[in-house]
Coordinates of C-alpha atoms in Angstrom, one line a residue:
Chain A
M166 CA 80.9 -31.8 -84.3
I167 CA 79.4 -33.7 -81.4
S168 CA 81.5 -35.5 -78.8
L169 CA 80.4 -37.5 -75.8
K170 CA 82.9 -38.3 -73.1
D171 CA 82.0 -40.9 -70.4
V172 CA 78.4 -39.8 -70.5
S173 CA 75.9 -41.4 -68.3
K174 CA 72.4 -40.7 -67.2
K175 CA 70.7 -42.3 -64.2
F176 CA 67.0 -41.9 -63.3
N177 CA 65.8 -42.3 -59.8
T178 CA 62.5 -44.0 -59.7
K179 CA 60.4 -45.6 -57.0
Q180 CA 61.7 -49.0 -58.3
G181 CA 65.3 -47.9 -57.8
T182 CA 67.9 -46.3 -60.0
I183 CA 67.7 -46.9 -63.7
I184 CA 70.9 -46.4 -65.7
A185 CA 69.5 -45.3 -69.1
V186 CA 72.9 -44.3 -70.6
D187 CA 76.0 -46.0 -69.3
D188 CA 79.4 -44.5 -69.8
V189 CA 79.0 -43.7 -73.5
N190 CA 81.8 -42.3 -75.7
L191 CA 81.0 -41.1 -79.2
D192 CA 82.4 -38.8 -81.8
I193 CA 80.1 -37.6 -84.5
K194 CA 81.7 -35.8 -87.4
Q195 CA 80.6 -32.7 -89.2
G196 CA 78.3 -33.4 -92.1
E197 CA 77.8 -37.1 -91.5
I198 CA 74.6 -39.1 -90.9
F199 CA 75.2 -41.0 -87.7
G200 CA 72.7 -43.7 -86.7
I201 CA 72.1 -45.1 -83.3
I202 CA 70.3 -48.4 -83.3
G203 CA 68.8 -50.3 -80.4
Y204 CA 65.7 -52.0 -79.2
S205 CA 63.3 -50.0 -77.1
G206 CA 64.7 -49.5 -73.6
A207 CA 68.3 -49.5 -74.9
G208 CA 68.7 -45.9 -73.9
K209 CA 68.8 -44.4 -77.3
S210 CA 65.9 -41.9 -76.7
T211 CA 67.6 -40.6 -73.6
L212 CA 70.9 -40.4 -75.4
I213 CA 69.6 -38.3 -78.3
R214 CA 67.9 -36.0 -75.7
L215 CA 71.2 -35.4 -74.0
L216 CA 72.5 -33.9 -77.2
N217 CA 70.2 -30.9 -77.0
G218 CA 69.9 -30.7 -73.3
L219 CA 66.4 -31.9 -73.0
E220 CA 67.9 -34.4 -70.5
K221 CA 70.9 -33.5 -68.3
P222 CA 73.6 -36.2 -68.0
T223 CA 74.4 -37.4 -64.5
G224 CA 78.0 -37.8 -65.5
G225 CA 80.4 -37.0 -68.3
K226 CA 80.8 -34.2 -70.9
I227 CA 78.9 -33.4 -74.0
I228 CA 80.4 -31.0 -76.5
V229 CA 78.2 -29.9 -79.4
N230 CA 79.7 -27.6 -82.1
G231 CA 82.6 -26.7 -79.8
K232 CA 80.3 -25.8 -76.9
E233 CA 80.2 -27.8 -73.7
I234 CA 76.5 -28.0 -73.1
T235 CA 76.5 -30.0 -69.9
S236 CA 77.4 -27.0 -67.7
I237 CA 75.8 -24.0 -69.4
N238 CA 72.7 -22.3 -68.1
E239 CA 69.1 -22.5 -69.5
D240 CA 69.5 -19.2 -71.4
K241 CA 72.6 -20.4 -73.3
L242 CA 71.1 -23.8 -73.8
R243 CA 68.1 -22.2 -75.5
Q244 CA 70.5 -20.5 -77.9
V245 CA 72.2 -23.8 -78.6
R246 CA 68.8 -25.4 -79.4
H247 CA 68.3 -23.0 -82.3
K248 CA 71.2 -24.7 -83.9
V249 CA 70.5 -28.2 -82.8
S250 CA 67.0 -29.0 -83.8
M251 CA 64.9 -32.2 -83.6
I252 CA 62.2 -34.1 -85.4
F253 CA 60.0 -36.7 -83.7
Q254 CA 58.3 -40.0 -84.3
H255 CA 54.9 -38.6 -83.7
F256 CA 55.8 -35.3 -85.5
N257 CA 54.6 -33.2 -82.5
L258 CA 53.1 -30.4 -84.5
L259 CA 50.8 -27.9 -83.0
W260 CA 47.3 -28.8 -84.2
S261 CA 46.1 -25.2 -83.6
R262 CA 48.5 -23.8 -86.2
T263 CA 48.6 -24.2 -89.9
V264 CA 51.5 -25.8 -91.8
A265 CA 53.0 -22.3 -92.4
E266 CA 52.4 -21.2 -88.8
N267 CA 54.0 -24.4 -87.5
I268 CA 57.1 -23.8 -89.6
A269 CA 57.2 -20.2 -88.4
F270 CA 57.1 -21.2 -84.7
P271 CA 60.8 -21.7 -84.2
L272 CA 61.4 -18.4 -86.0
E273 CA 59.0 -16.6 -83.7
I274 CA 61.0 -18.2 -80.8
A275 CA 64.2 -16.9 -82.2
G276 CA 62.8 -13.5 -82.6
V277 CA 62.9 -13.3 -86.4
P278 CA 60.8 -10.3 -87.8
K279 CA 57.6 -11.1 -89.5
D280 CA 58.5 -10.3 -93.1
Q281 CA 61.6 -12.4 -92.9
R282 CA 59.6 -15.2 -91.3
L283 CA 57.2 -15.3 -94.2
A284 CA 60.0 -15.5 -96.8
R285 CA 61.8 -18.3 -94.9
V286 CA 58.6 -20.3 -94.4
N287 CA 57.9 -20.2 -98.1
E288 CA 61.5 -21.4 -98.8
L289 CA 61.1 -24.3 -96.4
I290 CA 57.7 -25.3 -97.7
E291 CA 59.3 -25.6 -101.1
L292 CA 62.4 -27.4 -99.8
V293 CA 60.3 -30.2 -98.2
G294 CA 57.8 -30.4 -101.1
L295 CA 54.7 -29.1 -99.5
E296 CA 53.8 -26.4 -102.0
G297 CA 50.2 -25.3 -101.7
R298 CA 49.8 -26.9 -98.3
G299 CA 50.8 -23.9 -96.3
N300 CA 47.3 -23.1 -95.1
Y301 CA 46.4 -26.7 -94.2
Y302 CA 46.1 -27.8 -90.6
P303 CA 48.1 -30.8 -89.5
S304 CA 44.9 -32.9 -89.2
Q305 CA 44.4 -32.5 -92.9
L306 CA 47.8 -34.0 -93.7
S307 CA 49.1 -37.6 -94.1
G308 CA 51.8 -39.0 -91.8
G309 CA 54.5 -38.4 -94.4
Q310 CA 53.3 -34.8 -95.0
K311 CA 53.3 -34.2 -91.2
Q312 CA 56.9 -35.3 -91.0
R313 CA 57.8 -33.0 -93.8
V314 CA 56.3 -30.2 -91.8
G315 CA 58.4 -31.4 -88.8
I316 CA 61.5 -31.4 -90.9
A317 CA 60.8 -27.9 -92.3
R318 CA 60.2 -26.6 -88.8
A319 CA 63.4 -28.2 -87.6
L320 CA 65.3 -26.5 -90.4
A321 CA 63.8 -23.1 -89.9
N322 CA 66.6 -21.6 -87.9
R323 CA 69.3 -23.1 -90.2
P324 CA 70.6 -25.6 -87.6
E325 CA 73.9 -27.3 -87.8
V326 CA 72.7 -30.5 -86.3
L327 CA 69.4 -32.3 -86.9
L328 CA 68.4 -34.9 -84.3
C329 CA 65.9 -37.5 -85.5
D330 CA 64.0 -39.4 -82.9
E331 CA 62.6 -42.5 -84.6
A332 CA 61.5 -40.1 -87.3
T333 CA 60.2 -42.8 -89.7
S334 CA 58.9 -45.4 -87.2
A335 CA 55.3 -44.3 -87.4
L336 CA 55.3 -44.2 -91.3
D337 CA 54.6 -46.9 -93.8
P338 CA 57.6 -48.3 -95.8
E339 CA 57.0 -46.2 -98.9
T340 CA 56.7 -43.0 -97.0
T341 CA 59.7 -44.0 -94.9
D342 CA 61.8 -44.2 -98.1
A343 CA 60.6 -40.7 -99.2
I344 CA 61.4 -39.1 -95.9
L345 CA 64.8 -40.8 -95.8
D346 CA 65.5 -39.5 -99.3
L347 CA 64.5 -36.0 -98.1
L348 CA 66.9 -36.3 -95.1
V349 CA 69.8 -37.4 -97.4
S350 CA 69.1 -34.6 -99.8
I351 CA 69.1 -31.9 -97.0
N352 CA 72.2 -33.5 -95.5
E353 CA 73.9 -33.1 -98.9
K354 CA 72.4 -29.7 -99.8
L355 CA 72.9 -28.0 -96.4
G356 CA 75.9 -29.9 -95.1
L357 CA 73.8 -30.6 -92.0
T358 CA 75.0 -33.2 -89.5
I359 CA 72.2 -35.7 -88.8
V360 CA 72.0 -37.9 -85.8
L361 CA 69.2 -40.4 -85.9
I362 CA 67.9 -43.1 -83.6
T363 CA 65.9 -46.1 -84.8
H364 CA 65.2 -49.7 -84.2
E365 CA 65.0 -50.4 -88.0
M366 CA 68.2 -51.6 -89.6
Q367 CA 66.8 -50.6 -93.0
V368 CA 67.0 -46.9 -92.0
I369 CA 70.7 -47.3 -91.0
Q370 CA 71.4 -49.2 -94.1
K371 CA 69.8 -46.7 -96.4
I372 CA 71.1 -43.4 -95.2
C373 CA 73.8 -43.7 -92.4
N374 CA 77.5 -43.3 -92.8
R375 CA 78.3 -44.6 -89.4
V376 CA 76.3 -46.5 -86.8
A377 CA 76.4 -47.2 -83.1
V378 CA 74.6 -50.2 -81.6
M379 CA 73.1 -49.7 -78.2
E380 CA 72.1 -52.3 -75.7
G381 CA 71.4 -51.8 -72.0
G382 CA 72.5 -48.2 -72.1
R383 CA 75.9 -49.0 -73.5
V384 CA 77.3 -48.5 -77.0
V385 CA 78.3 -52.1 -77.7
E386 CA 79.5 -51.6 -81.3
E387 CA 80.3 -48.7 -83.5
G388 CA 81.8 -48.2 -86.9
D389 CA 81.2 -47.5 -90.6
V390 CA 77.8 -48.9 -91.6
L391 CA 79.3 -51.1 -94.3
E392 CA 81.9 -52.6 -91.9
V393 CA 79.3 -53.3 -89.3
F394 CA 77.0 -54.9 -91.9
Q395 CA 79.9 -56.9 -93.2
N396 CA 81.4 -58.0 -90.0
P397 CA 79.0 -57.7 -87.1
Q398 CA 80.7 -58.5 -83.8
Q399 CA 78.1 -58.5 -81.1
P400 CA 75.1 -60.9 -81.1
I401 CA 72.7 -58.0 -81.0
T402 CA 74.4 -56.4 -84.0
K403 CA 74.1 -59.7 -85.9
R404 CA 70.4 -59.8 -85.1
F405 CA 70.0 -56.3 -86.5
V406 CA 72.0 -57.1 -89.6
T407 CA 69.8 -60.2 -90.1
Q408 CA 66.8 -57.8 -90.3
V409 CA 68.0 -56.7 -93.7
S410 CA 70.2 -59.5 -95.1
D411 CA 68.7 -62.7 -93.8
T412 CA 72.0 -64.5 -93.7
T413 CA 70.7 -67.1 -91.3
Q414 CA 68.3 -68.3 -93.9
T415 CA 71.1 -68.6 -96.4
M416 CA 73.1 -70.7 -94.0
Q417 CA 70.2 -73.1 -93.5
T418 CA 69.6 -73.7 -97.1
I419 CA 73.1 -74.2 -98.3
Q420 CA 73.0 -77.9 -97.7
N421 CA 69.7 -78.0 -99.7
L422 CA 71.5 -76.1 -102.5
V423 CA 74.3 -78.6 -102.6
D424 CA 71.8 -81.3 -103.0
L425 CA 69.8 -79.4 -105.6
Y426 CA 72.8 -78.5 -107.8
P427 CA 75.1 -81.5 -107.8
N428 CA 76.9 -80.5 -111.0
G429 CA 79.9 -78.3 -111.2
K430 CA 80.9 -76.1 -108.3
L431 CA 78.8 -73.8 -106.0
I432 CA 80.7 -70.7 -105.1
K433 CA 79.7 -67.9 -102.8
L434 CA 80.7 -64.4 -103.6
T435 CA 80.7 -61.8 -100.9
F436 CA 80.5 -58.2 -102.1
V437 CA 81.8 -55.3 -100.1
G438 CA 81.0 -51.8 -101.3
E439 CA 82.2 -50.7 -104.7
Q440 CA 82.8 -54.0 -106.3
T441 CA 79.1 -54.5 -106.7
E442 CA 79.1 -51.7 -109.3
Q443 CA 81.4 -53.8 -111.6
P444 CA 79.8 -56.1 -114.0
I445 CA 81.6 -59.2 -112.7
L446 CA 79.0 -61.7 -113.8
S447 CA 78.9 -60.6 -117.4
R448 CA 82.7 -60.6 -117.7
L449 CA 82.7 -64.0 -116.1
I450 CA 80.4 -65.4 -118.7
K451 CA 82.1 -63.7 -121.6
Q452 CA 85.6 -64.7 -120.7
F453 CA 85.1 -68.3 -119.6
K454 CA 83.4 -71.2 -121.3
L455 CA 81.2 -71.9 -118.4
E456 CA 77.5 -72.3 -117.6
V457 CA 76.8 -69.8 -114.9
N458 CA 73.7 -70.2 -112.9
I459 CA 72.6 -67.8 -110.2
V460 CA 71.4 -70.0 -107.4
Q461 CA 70.8 -67.5 -104.7
G462 CA 71.5 -63.8 -104.2
N463 CA 71.1 -61.1 -101.6
I464 CA 72.5 -57.7 -102.3
S465 CA 71.7 -54.8 -100.1
H466 CA 72.5 -51.2 -100.7
T467 CA 74.0 -49.0 -98.0
K468 CA 74.9 -45.4 -98.3
S469 CA 78.5 -46.1 -98.9
G470 CA 78.0 -49.0 -101.4
A471 CA 76.3 -52.3 -101.8
F472 CA 77.1 -55.5 -99.9
G473 CA 75.8 -59.0 -100.0
T474 CA 76.2 -62.5 -101.1
L475 CA 75.7 -64.3 -104.3
I476 CA 75.8 -68.0 -104.8
L477 CA 76.7 -69.2 -108.3
Q478 CA 76.7 -72.6 -109.8
L479 CA 79.6 -72.9 -112.2
D480 CA 79.4 -75.9 -114.5
G481 CA 81.9 -76.8 -117.2
D482 CA 85.6 -77.8 -117.6
A483 CA 87.3 -78.2 -114.2
S484 CA 90.2 -76.0 -115.3
A485 CA 87.9 -73.3 -116.6
I486 CA 86.1 -73.3 -113.2
D487 CA 89.4 -72.9 -111.4
E488 CA 90.4 -70.0 -113.7
A489 CA 87.1 -68.4 -113.2
I490 CA 87.4 -68.5 -109.4
Q491 CA 90.9 -67.0 -109.8
F492 CA 89.4 -64.3 -111.9
I493 CA 86.8 -63.4 -109.3
H494 CA 89.5 -63.4 -106.6
E495 CA 91.3 -60.8 -108.7
Q496 CA 88.2 -58.6 -108.6
K497 CA 88.7 -58.4 -104.8
V498 CA 85.5 -60.2 -104.2
S499 CA 85.9 -62.8 -101.5
T500 CA 85.0 -66.2 -102.8
E501 CA 84.2 -69.4 -101.1
V502 CA 83.7 -72.7 -102.7
I503 CA 80.7 -74.4 -101.0
N504 CA 81.0 -77.9 -102.4
N505 CA 83.9 -79.8 -104.0
D506 CA 82.2 -81.7 -106.7
Chain B
M110 CA -2.6 -12.4 -73.4
I111 CA 0.9 -12.3 -71.8
N112 CA -0.5 -10.0 -69.1
T113 CA -3.2 -12.5 -68.2
L114 CA -0.6 -15.3 -67.9
F115 CA 1.8 -13.2 -65.9
P116 CA -0.5 -10.7 -64.1
N117 CA 2.0 -9.7 -61.4
V118 CA 5.0 -9.2 -63.6
D119 CA 6.3 -5.7 -63.6
W120 CA 8.0 -5.8 -67.0
P121 CA 10.4 -2.8 -66.7
K122 CA 11.5 -4.2 -63.3
M123 CA 11.9 -7.7 -64.8
W124 CA 14.0 -6.3 -67.6
E125 CA 16.2 -4.4 -65.2
A126 CA 16.7 -7.5 -63.1
A127 CA 17.6 -9.5 -66.2
L128 CA 20.2 -6.9 -67.2
E129 CA 21.6 -7.0 -63.7
T130 CA 21.9 -10.8 -63.9
L131 CA 23.5 -10.5 -67.3
Y132 CA 26.0 -7.9 -65.9
M133 CA 26.9 -10.0 -62.9
T134 CA 27.3 -13.1 -65.1
A135 CA 29.4 -11.3 -67.7
V136 CA 31.8 -9.5 -65.3
S137 CA 32.2 -12.5 -63.0
T138 CA 32.8 -14.8 -66.0
I139 CA 35.6 -12.5 -67.2
L140 CA 37.2 -12.3 -63.7
T141 CA 36.8 -16.0 -63.2
A142 CA 38.4 -16.8 -66.5
I143 CA 41.4 -14.6 -65.6
F144 CA 41.9 -16.0 -62.1
G145 CA 40.9 -19.5 -63.0
L146 CA 43.4 -19.6 -65.9
A147 CA 46.2 -18.2 -63.6
L148 CA 45.4 -20.8 -60.9
G149 CA 45.1 -23.6 -63.5
L150 CA 48.4 -22.7 -65.1
L151 CA 50.1 -22.5 -61.7
L152 CA 48.7 -25.9 -60.8
F153 CA 50.0 -27.3 -64.1
L154 CA 53.4 -25.7 -64.2
T155 CA 54.3 -26.5 -60.6
S156 CA 53.4 -30.1 -61.0
P157 CA 56.3 -32.6 -61.3
Q158 CA 58.4 -32.5 -64.4
Q159 CA 57.0 -29.2 -65.5
A160 CA 58.8 -25.9 -65.9
W161 CA 58.2 -24.6 -62.4
A162 CA 58.0 -28.0 -60.7
N163 CA 57.7 -27.3 -57.0
K164 CA 56.0 -29.6 -54.5
L165 CA 55.1 -26.9 -51.9
A166 CA 53.7 -24.4 -54.4
N167 CA 51.7 -27.2 -56.1
W168 CA 50.4 -28.4 -52.8
L169 CA 49.4 -24.9 -51.6
T170 CA 47.6 -24.1 -54.9
G171 CA 45.9 -27.4 -54.9
A172 CA 44.8 -27.0 -51.3
F173 CA 43.4 -23.5 -52.0
V174 CA 41.5 -24.7 -55.1
N175 CA 40.1 -27.7 -53.3
I176 CA 39.0 -25.8 -50.2
F177 CA 37.1 -23.1 -52.1
R178 CA 35.7 -25.5 -54.5
S179 CA 34.3 -27.6 -51.7
I180 CA 32.5 -24.8 -49.7
P181 CA 28.8 -24.6 -50.8
F182 CA 28.3 -21.3 -52.5
I183 CA 25.5 -20.0 -50.2
I184 CA 27.9 -20.5 -47.2
L185 CA 30.8 -19.0 -49.1
I186 CA 28.8 -15.8 -49.6
I187 CA 28.1 -15.5 -45.9
L188 CA 31.7 -16.4 -45.0
L189 CA 33.0 -13.7 -47.4
I190 CA 30.8 -10.9 -46.1
P191 CA 33.6 -9.3 -44.0
F192 CA 36.0 -9.6 -46.9
T193 CA 33.5 -8.1 -49.3
K194 CA 32.8 -5.2 -46.9
L195 CA 36.5 -4.6 -46.6
L196 CA 37.0 -4.7 -50.3
L197 CA 34.0 -2.7 -51.6
D198 CA 32.6 -1.0 -48.5
T199 CA 29.2 -2.6 -49.1
I200 CA 27.6 -6.0 -49.2
R201 CA 24.6 -5.0 -51.3
G202 CA 24.1 -4.6 -55.0
P203 CA 25.5 -6.5 -58.1
N204 CA 29.1 -5.4 -57.4
A205 CA 29.1 -6.8 -53.9
A206 CA 28.4 -10.3 -55.4
F207 CA 31.7 -10.4 -57.4
P208 CA 34.2 -11.5 -54.6
A209 CA 32.0 -14.4 -53.7
L210 CA 31.2 -15.3 -57.4
V211 CA 34.8 -15.2 -58.4
I212 CA 36.2 -17.0 -55.4
G213 CA 33.6 -19.6 -55.7
A214 CA 33.9 -20.2 -59.5
A215 CA 37.6 -19.6 -60.2
P216 CA 38.9 -22.7 -58.4
F217 CA 36.2 -24.7 -60.2
Y218 CA 37.4 -23.4 -63.5
A219 CA 41.1 -23.8 -62.5
R220 CA 40.4 -27.6 -62.2
M221 CA 39.0 -27.6 -65.7
V222 CA 41.9 -25.6 -67.0
L223 CA 44.3 -28.2 -65.5
I224 CA 42.4 -31.0 -67.2
G225 CA 42.6 -29.2 -70.5
L226 CA 46.4 -28.5 -70.1
R227 CA 47.1 -32.1 -69.1
E228 CA 45.5 -33.3 -72.3
I229 CA 48.1 -31.4 -74.4
D230 CA 50.4 -33.9 -76.1
K231 CA 53.6 -34.0 -74.1
G232 CA 55.5 -34.4 -77.3
V233 CA 54.4 -30.9 -78.4
L234 CA 55.7 -29.4 -75.2
E235 CA 59.0 -31.3 -75.7
A236 CA 59.1 -30.0 -79.3
A237 CA 58.7 -26.4 -78.1
R238 CA 61.5 -26.9 -75.6
S239 CA 63.7 -28.5 -78.2
M240 CA 63.3 -25.3 -80.3
G241 CA 64.6 -23.2 -77.4
A242 CA 61.2 -21.8 -76.2
K243 CA 61.1 -19.9 -73.0
T244 CA 58.4 -20.8 -70.4
S245 CA 56.5 -17.6 -71.2
T246 CA 56.5 -18.5 -74.9
I247 CA 55.3 -22.0 -74.1
I248 CA 52.4 -20.6 -72.0
W249 CA 51.2 -18.1 -74.6
K250 CA 52.0 -20.0 -77.8
V251 CA 51.6 -23.7 -76.8
L252 CA 49.7 -24.3 -73.6
L253 CA 46.9 -21.8 -74.2
P254 CA 46.2 -22.2 -77.9
E255 CA 46.6 -26.0 -77.8
S256 CA 44.1 -26.4 -75.0
M257 CA 41.7 -23.6 -76.2
P258 CA 38.7 -25.8 -77.0
A259 CA 38.9 -27.3 -73.5
L260 CA 39.3 -23.8 -72.0
V261 CA 36.3 -22.5 -73.9
S262 CA 34.0 -25.4 -73.1
G263 CA 35.2 -25.1 -69.5
I264 CA 34.4 -21.4 -69.3
T265 CA 31.0 -22.2 -70.9
V266 CA 30.1 -24.6 -68.1
T267 CA 31.5 -22.2 -65.5
C268 CA 29.5 -19.3 -66.9
I269 CA 26.3 -21.4 -66.6
S270 CA 27.2 -22.2 -63.0
L271 CA 27.8 -18.5 -62.5
V272 CA 24.2 -17.7 -63.7
G273 CA 23.1 -20.1 -60.9
Y274 CA 25.4 -18.5 -58.4
T275 CA 24.1 -15.0 -59.3
A276 CA 20.6 -16.2 -58.5
M277 CA 21.8 -17.5 -55.2
A278 CA 23.6 -14.3 -54.5
G279 CA 20.3 -12.6 -55.2
I280 CA 18.9 -14.1 -52.1
I281 CA 21.2 -12.0 -50.0
G282 CA 20.4 -8.9 -52.0
A283 CA 22.8 -8.8 -54.9
G284 CA 20.0 -7.9 -57.2
G285 CA 19.1 -9.5 -60.5
L286 CA 16.6 -12.2 -61.3
G287 CA 17.4 -14.2 -58.2
T288 CA 16.4 -11.3 -55.9
L289 CA 13.3 -10.6 -57.9
A290 CA 12.2 -14.3 -57.8
F291 CA 12.9 -14.5 -54.1
L292 CA 11.4 -11.1 -52.9
D293 CA 8.6 -10.5 -55.4
G294 CA 8.0 -14.1 -56.4
F295 CA 8.4 -16.2 -53.3
Q296 CA 7.9 -13.9 -50.4
R297 CA 4.9 -12.1 -52.0
N298 CA 3.6 -15.4 -53.2
Q299 CA 3.5 -14.3 -56.9
T300 CA 4.4 -17.6 -58.7
D301 CA 4.2 -16.0 -62.1
V302 CA 7.1 -13.7 -61.2
T303 CA 9.2 -16.7 -60.2
L304 CA 8.2 -18.5 -63.3
M305 CA 9.1 -15.6 -65.6
S306 CA 12.5 -15.2 -63.8
T307 CA 13.1 -18.9 -64.4
I308 CA 12.2 -18.6 -68.1
L309 CA 14.6 -15.7 -68.6
I310 CA 17.4 -17.5 -66.8
L311 CA 16.8 -20.6 -69.0
I312 CA 16.9 -18.5 -72.1
L313 CA 20.2 -17.0 -70.9
V314 CA 21.7 -20.4 -70.2
F315 CA 20.7 -21.8 -73.6
I316 CA 22.2 -18.8 -75.3
I317 CA 25.5 -19.2 -73.3
Q318 CA 25.7 -22.9 -74.2
W319 CA 25.0 -22.2 -77.8
I320 CA 27.7 -19.5 -78.1
G321 CA 30.2 -21.8 -76.2
D322 CA 29.5 -24.7 -78.5
M323 CA 29.8 -22.5 -81.6
I324 CA 33.2 -21.1 -80.5
T325 CA 34.5 -24.5 -79.5
M326 CA 33.6 -26.0 -82.8
K327 CA 35.1 -23.2 -84.8
I328 CA 38.5 -23.2 -83.1
D329 CA 39.0 -27.0 -82.9
K330 CA 41.1 -27.9 -85.8
R331 CA 42.1 -31.4 -84.6

């Protein structure tokens, strides 16, 4: 759907040349939710603006929906933008227009006749859950409602790609969840490809299929969200993953745990994806004559399944413990014995 | 009673002068709004990173605005006499005041337009571009509506300045309350005529300010 080949973007400033995007290669597939994460200044804002031509790359090629957008003229680019729309961190609604008029704006730009505009606007208001708010002005709405207007506006011309520029960063956690749910539902309902940039790993974890990690203008790591969460390679990725899983804290306290639970065996289970759906614990307790004690747990849910760790204390007959560990192994959950009695 | 307070005031003449002032103010305000908006938009759109970013055009427009904004109005009138003569074939009467009024006030208003346009959230402009809007669409549907309260309060201030300018233009024979106050009031030493002219001008200014404030309040949905 979107492919970037050796794309770079340099800015010439008085302080010298800044390389905002440095030789980036990416392939974003039709219908997926692709996340780009990085701290501020990593180049992700510039990168996302390259995808609809708001910024022109200084090198490389960008192909969106089969069209090479790097070399086409402004007129053609405007046509492309009807199908590649964008939502923003600060919503960027026109204060002088009501909710309905804001949503109608891209339709006016695309030259849709008035009666069709009205029908489409009503559809969109319903889709984003703003029924009855059509005649409100943005100043009368909450942040979450404003972003819903932003999303409705972005969907007006039935785009194929939705670019989200830190779309939830200005919202409180609860509203963030609601907006993310809305994005997932339109992704599923409309088959829309979504590219989002964020500095919050929670957002990636919650809705993305794949993720690219950016640092200093480069994509330093890329892959399925679950894999990246499971096995982060770069230090920066590890820091992002820590935002949601807090594994460092786990490591620090393991020694304490060993001291606290001297009996039996402490084992650490690591879940990847689907296994978390299976009731491993209850089977373990039913099948083996063991005392099972949950010592510590941290399970996070990503779009393609849950992952996390669970530390159990198994107390009882030594052979039963061994059999139990064998059983867990067979469930394809990786197991690690922390202390040996 | 009123005739004892203002013994020398010729009321029909005063009324006629007031209407002339009103006419000059109204027409020059409309012309100033048009030219000032055009100049302000040009200043904004030719500035760096805008749709028509162009250093030379921006510098030229800026220079024009600054020069005509700096010339004291009374001097501008005199400087523009040949131009007015060429344009209208006369330098007397209310119509002859328009070139000087508009050239004096439009640059002033252009600066206020520029300030209003600069206050528009950059994100909103970016959003409009991201939707594939043409520059003309951005001008008519984003720049002007989104800065409308500033544009209206700007034209209110400019209109009030124009009332003052018409009075000054009156000194060189443009007509209106300025001419009346100068010729009948000052030169014939009839202070009551000057006073009455002032009162009428004050009333006019208050009404303009009130209308301006009302409109600004009504259209501002922020």
